[in-house]
Amino acid sequence: MDFLTACGRENLTIQELKELIIDEQTIWVLDEFGNTALHYACKAGNLDIVKALIGTYKIPWNVVNNELVSAGQIAKSAGHNECYEYMVSEGCRAEFILGVLARSKVGEEKEEKISNVDYLNSKIEYTEDGKNLKGGFDTSEGVMMEWEKGLMKKHADIIEILNVGFGLGLIDTFIQESLPKRHTIIEAHPDVYNFMLKNGWDKKLNVEIKFGRWQDVIEDIGCFDGIFFDTFGENYDDLKQFLDHVPNLLKDENSVLSFFNGLAGTNSFFHDVYCRILSMDLQELGLSTEYIEEDVPKEIDEDGTWKNISRRYFSLDKYRLPVCKLDY
Ligand SMILES: C[S@@+](CC[C@H](N)C(=O)[O-])C[C@H]1O[C@@H](n2cnc3c(N)ncnc32)[C@H](O)[C@@H]1O
């Protein structure tokens, strides 16, 4: 029996696995679809073999096949919950340790690198129907799209009043409906800022616009009942850096932080891992996180929402709306 077929057996033992592995190359045998031994073990739901392949034989938890399907997803589709749970916790453990190591590098000169500098210097445009804001890293990325309107309303129902990232102004429009006492908006892109001025956002109820990157204007901005964070072209490290400010930005135990949760938004397994890592990172900062599950509008799969958009950034059926509060 070949190595991959053996790894796909429910009853393969650790001893048998050991005997099959002749050298490093055996571990990295792939089938024609790019599936690894870990994909096979996950499909069989053989937890001992999954643990050995990751722990002893160092197959990374996030390995994917040619179709970008991860071993974790295979465990989930096959209904092997114990295996799936192990894969998610292993992903959290590995990524959390990497994050801690990166943060603990002492004595190194920190290079100031702006993740979305190309985006901030590029030309972006509102579509004629006002439903999308396009441009970014290529000319047809969806910087902000109207399909998120329902989700933005849910975010706005929960929070007031510092919003980072204006985009289409969807959430800011909902925030205005709640007649805020103070409504601060941070926006970094000049085209978006000009759009805001053209549309009178500087004169709306209690609105204060801070034009610039949040990294440059966040100091001494005060405290808020609610904060919403949704930028474009930034990565998990940027979000993490923003989170470091949050304990000083929230007023009290009733104040809420939320953000657009597109973490690994095209892969349910990686999404589960990153949602959990985020909760762990927030816990370190003294914040508890609850995810409220919302349906994603089904029509967006068929109504042409993603037509002419170069990269679909969200394709999960459920949206997990984060509600984070200070632990007292
Ligand atoms: C996805 S859109 C926000 C959509 C918004 N939630 C809405 O309801 O329409 C992201 C916005 O963040 C802005 N942005 C990107 N990086 C930023 C940064 N570092 N600081 C402030 N704004 C930023 C972008 O220019 C863009 O307008």
XYZ file of C-alpha atoms and ligand atoms in Angstrom:
355
model
C 0.000 0.000 0.000
C 1.399 3.446 -0.852
C 2.078 6.030 1.823
C -0.892 8.332 1.135
C -3.420 5.485 0.945
C -2.058 4.214 4.255
C -2.442 7.654 5.845
C -6.060 7.618 4.687
C -6.804 4.522 6.783
C -8.921 5.047 9.900
C -6.968 2.440 11.822
C -3.370 3.189 10.801
C -1.240 3.102 13.956
C 1.689 5.347 14.896
C 4.019 2.340 14.682
C 2.840 1.526 11.152
C 3.259 5.162 10.163
C 6.803 5.137 11.496
C 7.650 2.046 9.487
C 6.289 3.593 6.287
C 8.419 6.715 6.573
C 11.749 6.027 4.930
C 13.026 9.594 4.802
C 11.911 13.274 4.705
C 10.723 12.848 1.098
C 8.125 10.256 2.073
C 6.368 12.798 4.308
C 6.031 15.241 1.447
C 4.564 12.848 -1.127
C 1.571 14.522 -2.816
C -1.224 13.071 -4.932
C -2.137 14.582 -8.323
C -4.351 17.191 -6.600
C -1.596 18.314 -4.237
C -3.124 16.605 -1.182
C -0.633 15.768 1.560
C -0.577 12.919 4.084
C -2.269 15.362 6.505
C -5.205 15.800 4.094
C -5.566 12.002 3.956
C -5.379 11.569 7.745
C -7.931 14.370 8.251
C -10.267 12.742 5.742
C -10.020 9.476 7.677
C -10.482 11.307 10.987
C -7.457 9.494 12.442
C -6.548 11.920 15.236
C -3.394 10.084 16.380
C -1.946 10.191 12.870
C -2.977 13.847 12.426
C -1.187 14.696 15.682
C 1.934 12.741 14.651
C 2.094 14.281 11.163
C 1.966 17.785 12.660
C 3.884 17.234 15.891
C 6.569 14.716 14.943
C 6.822 15.011 11.170
C 6.294 18.787 11.037
C 3.673 19.080 8.312
C 2.385 22.643 8.840
C -1.179 22.973 10.191
C -2.127 25.307 7.318
C -0.908 23.238 4.355
C -3.249 23.478 1.316
C -3.714 21.426 -1.870
C -3.726 22.730 -5.473
C -7.275 24.055 -4.999
C -6.185 25.853 -1.799
C -8.234 23.461 0.326
C -6.677 22.979 3.748
C -6.500 19.710 5.666
C -8.656 21.317 8.394
C -11.453 21.939 5.889
C -11.277 18.298 4.805
C -11.741 17.189 8.445
C -14.746 19.503 8.786
C -16.450 18.383 5.548
C -15.955 14.756 6.564
C -17.664 15.489 9.899
C -14.611 14.629 12.033
C -15.236 17.226 14.733
C -12.526 16.085 17.115
C -9.927 16.254 14.357
C -11.229 19.656 13.219
C -11.113 21.025 16.758
C -7.524 19.782 17.097
C -6.563 21.439 13.777
C -8.093 24.778 14.895
C -6.330 24.698 18.280
C -3.056 23.709 16.637
C -3.422 26.651 14.223
C -4.089 29.021 17.137
C -1.162 27.666 19.116
C 1.287 27.960 16.215
C 0.148 31.440 15.105
C -0.107 32.760 18.658
C 3.458 31.655 19.407
C 4.670 33.246 16.156
C 2.927 36.502 17.144
C 4.459 36.474 20.614
C 7.922 35.781 19.163
C 7.589 38.590 16.633
C 6.551 41.015 19.369
C 9.322 39.932 21.714
C 12.192 40.657 19.297
C 14.050 43.135 21.400
C 16.831 45.499 20.409
C 15.915 45.371 16.747
C 15.477 48.615 14.895
C 11.802 48.623 13.907
C 11.440 49.483 10.251
C 8.472 51.801 9.626
C 6.654 49.999 6.828
C 3.180 51.085 5.772
C 1.266 47.991 4.614
C -1.128 49.850 2.340
C 1.118 52.633 1.025
C 0.403 51.645 -2.621
C -3.324 51.843 -1.949
C -3.078 55.228 -0.245
C -1.159 56.613 -3.242
C -3.454 55.104 -5.859
C -6.461 56.614 -7.617
C -9.767 55.192 -6.415
C -13.283 55.932 -7.636
C -16.885 55.761 -6.490
C -18.959 53.899 -9.111
C -21.676 55.969 -10.795
C -24.487 54.250 -8.879
C -22.592 55.000 -5.634
C -22.689 51.320 -4.684
C -18.987 50.551 -4.745
C -15.647 52.183 -4.080
C -13.143 50.667 -6.498
C -9.414 50.750 -7.091
C -6.711 49.884 -4.656
C -3.852 47.509 -5.418
C -5.235 47.002 -8.904
C -7.938 49.090 -10.578
C -10.799 46.733 -9.841
C -10.518 45.746 -6.207
C -13.566 46.323 -4.050
C -12.351 48.798 -1.428
C -15.899 48.922 -0.082
C -19.039 47.342 -1.486
C -22.721 47.914 -0.889
C -23.473 44.256 -0.103
C -22.055 44.996 3.372
C -24.807 47.559 4.099
C -26.913 45.231 6.297
C -23.819 44.206 8.267
C -22.762 47.843 8.741
C -26.221 48.612 10.147
C -25.795 45.835 12.720
C -22.399 47.255 13.693
C -23.864 50.747 13.985
C -26.739 49.521 16.161
C -24.229 48.411 18.716
C -21.669 51.152 18.640
C -21.056 54.838 18.552
C -18.825 56.812 17.696
C -15.211 56.627 16.566
C -15.143 55.155 13.073
C -11.850 54.318 11.406
C -12.241 54.112 7.593
C -15.077 55.939 5.769
C -15.311 53.950 2.482
C -18.873 54.334 1.210
C -19.929 55.998 4.466
C -22.419 53.196 5.119
C -21.710 52.811 8.810
C -21.334 56.578 9.296
C -24.783 57.076 7.759
C -26.258 54.593 10.254
C -24.355 56.209 13.130
C -25.834 59.595 12.142
C -29.344 58.101 12.432
C -28.692 57.525 16.145
C -28.043 61.284 16.618
C -24.558 60.912 18.127
C -23.199 63.365 20.672
C -19.787 62.975 19.092
C -18.966 61.236 15.826
C -15.276 61.146 14.918
C -14.226 59.684 11.564
C -10.631 58.866 10.660
C -9.925 58.574 6.935
C -6.543 58.382 5.186
C -7.225 58.385 1.434
C -7.358 61.842 -0.228
C -10.008 60.773 -2.800
C -12.272 59.527 -0.019
C -11.617 62.642 2.062
C -12.551 64.890 -0.894
C -15.723 62.870 -1.415
C -16.601 63.388 2.262
C -16.155 67.163 1.982
C -18.078 67.297 -1.300
C -20.974 65.510 0.364
C -21.006 67.742 3.440
C -19.758 65.194 5.962
C -17.770 67.889 7.777
C -21.075 69.648 8.574
C -23.090 66.637 9.754
C -24.256 66.301 13.335
C -21.297 66.427 15.729
C -18.963 65.031 13.084
C -15.245 65.609 13.354
C -13.111 64.311 10.481
C -9.511 63.417 11.166
C -7.809 63.228 7.785
C -4.762 60.963 7.986
C -3.740 57.423 8.779
C -5.133 56.257 12.121
C -1.532 55.481 13.095
C -0.763 59.213 12.852
C -3.874 60.711 14.462
C -4.892 58.261 17.181
C -2.873 59.760 20.043
C -4.875 62.067 22.358
C -8.102 61.509 20.449
C -10.057 60.908 23.666
C -12.382 58.134 24.856
C -15.485 56.722 23.191
C -18.582 54.655 23.964
C -17.967 52.721 20.798
C -15.280 52.190 18.195
C -15.581 50.639 14.758
C -12.487 49.748 12.733
C -12.568 48.886 9.013
C -9.607 49.924 6.878
C -8.366 48.622 3.526
C -5.091 46.979 2.509
C -3.887 46.541 6.064
C -3.065 43.200 7.668
C -3.447 41.364 10.978
C -0.379 43.116 12.461
C -1.947 46.513 11.707
C -5.193 45.458 13.365
C -3.195 44.164 16.319
C -1.368 47.489 16.588
C -4.704 49.290 16.608
C -5.993 46.952 19.320
C -3.065 47.949 21.535
C -4.611 51.450 21.713
C -8.121 50.234 22.459
C -7.946 49.910 26.285
C -7.132 53.644 26.371
C -9.843 54.557 23.868
C -12.847 52.867 25.486
C -14.668 54.795 28.219
C -15.834 52.023 30.541
C -17.092 48.435 30.836
C -20.178 49.218 28.713
C -18.151 50.605 25.825
C -17.817 48.438 22.745
C -15.164 47.837 20.110
C -16.107 46.198 16.848
C -14.442 45.805 13.463
C -15.165 44.391 10.033
C -14.436 40.716 10.498
C -12.990 39.674 7.168
C -10.210 37.662 8.817
C -9.360 34.905 6.298
C -12.809 35.605 4.887
C -12.606 33.082 2.063
C -11.687 29.998 4.054
C -13.815 28.762 6.935
C -10.995 26.824 8.630
C -8.503 29.719 8.603
C -11.357 32.041 9.631
C -12.057 29.878 12.711
C -8.355 29.911 13.603
C -7.977 33.678 13.232
C -11.186 34.496 15.108
C -9.869 32.450 18.002
C -6.384 33.999 17.842
C -7.969 37.432 17.866
C -9.960 36.576 21.005
C -6.705 35.417 22.616
C -4.885 38.618 21.609
C -7.779 40.710 22.949
C -7.828 38.717 26.167
C -4.157 39.635 26.686
C -5.244 43.284 26.460
C -8.015 42.786 29.004
C -10.924 42.586 26.562
C -13.492 39.836 26.175
C -14.870 39.004 22.726
C -18.238 37.693 21.688
C -18.994 36.854 18.049
C -22.599 37.367 16.976
C -23.412 35.267 13.932
C -25.202 37.040 11.063
C -26.333 35.599 7.731
C -24.511 36.928 4.701
C -27.016 37.972 1.998
C -27.315 34.945 -0.335
C -28.127 37.083 -3.389
C -24.548 38.309 -3.620
C -23.530 34.958 -5.106
C -25.858 35.400 -8.070
C -26.689 39.084 -8.520
C -23.358 40.097 -10.066
C -22.032 41.759 -6.895
C -18.562 40.319 -7.532
C -18.557 40.908 -11.299
C -15.584 43.068 -12.323
C -14.122 42.862 -8.802
C -10.642 41.411 -9.065
C -10.514 39.683 -5.689
C -13.455 38.283 -3.769
C -12.518 39.057 -0.176
C -15.437 37.346 1.551
C -17.199 34.111 0.631
C -18.381 32.581 3.927
C -22.116 31.953 4.564
C -22.006 33.413 8.065
C -20.535 36.682 9.247
C -19.207 36.797 12.813
C -19.785 40.256 14.161
C -17.313 40.892 16.971
C -18.381 42.668 20.147
C -15.424 43.357 22.434
C -15.626 44.877 25.901
C -13.187 45.672 28.660
C -13.101 43.015 31.378
C -13.683 44.579 34.757
C -13.592 49.120 3.617
S -13.565 50.841 3.665
C -14.564 51.252 5.076
C -16.018 51.036 4.814
C -16.936 51.600 5.874
N -17.004 50.725 7.019
C -18.352 51.790 5.345
O -19.294 51.488 6.074
O -18.527 52.225 4.193
C -11.945 51.186 4.218
C -11.593 52.653 4.341
O -10.429 52.759 5.192
C -9.565 53.758 4.664
N -8.189 53.500 5.183
C -7.265 52.602 4.745
N -6.161 52.620 5.533
C -6.400 53.547 6.502
C -5.652 54.022 7.625
N -4.452 53.523 7.927
N -6.198 54.976 8.420
C -7.444 55.474 8.137
N -8.189 55.079 7.079
C -7.696 54.118 6.280
C -9.730 53.564 3.165
O -9.289 54.685 2.423
C -11.223 53.326 3.020
O -11.940 54.503 2.875
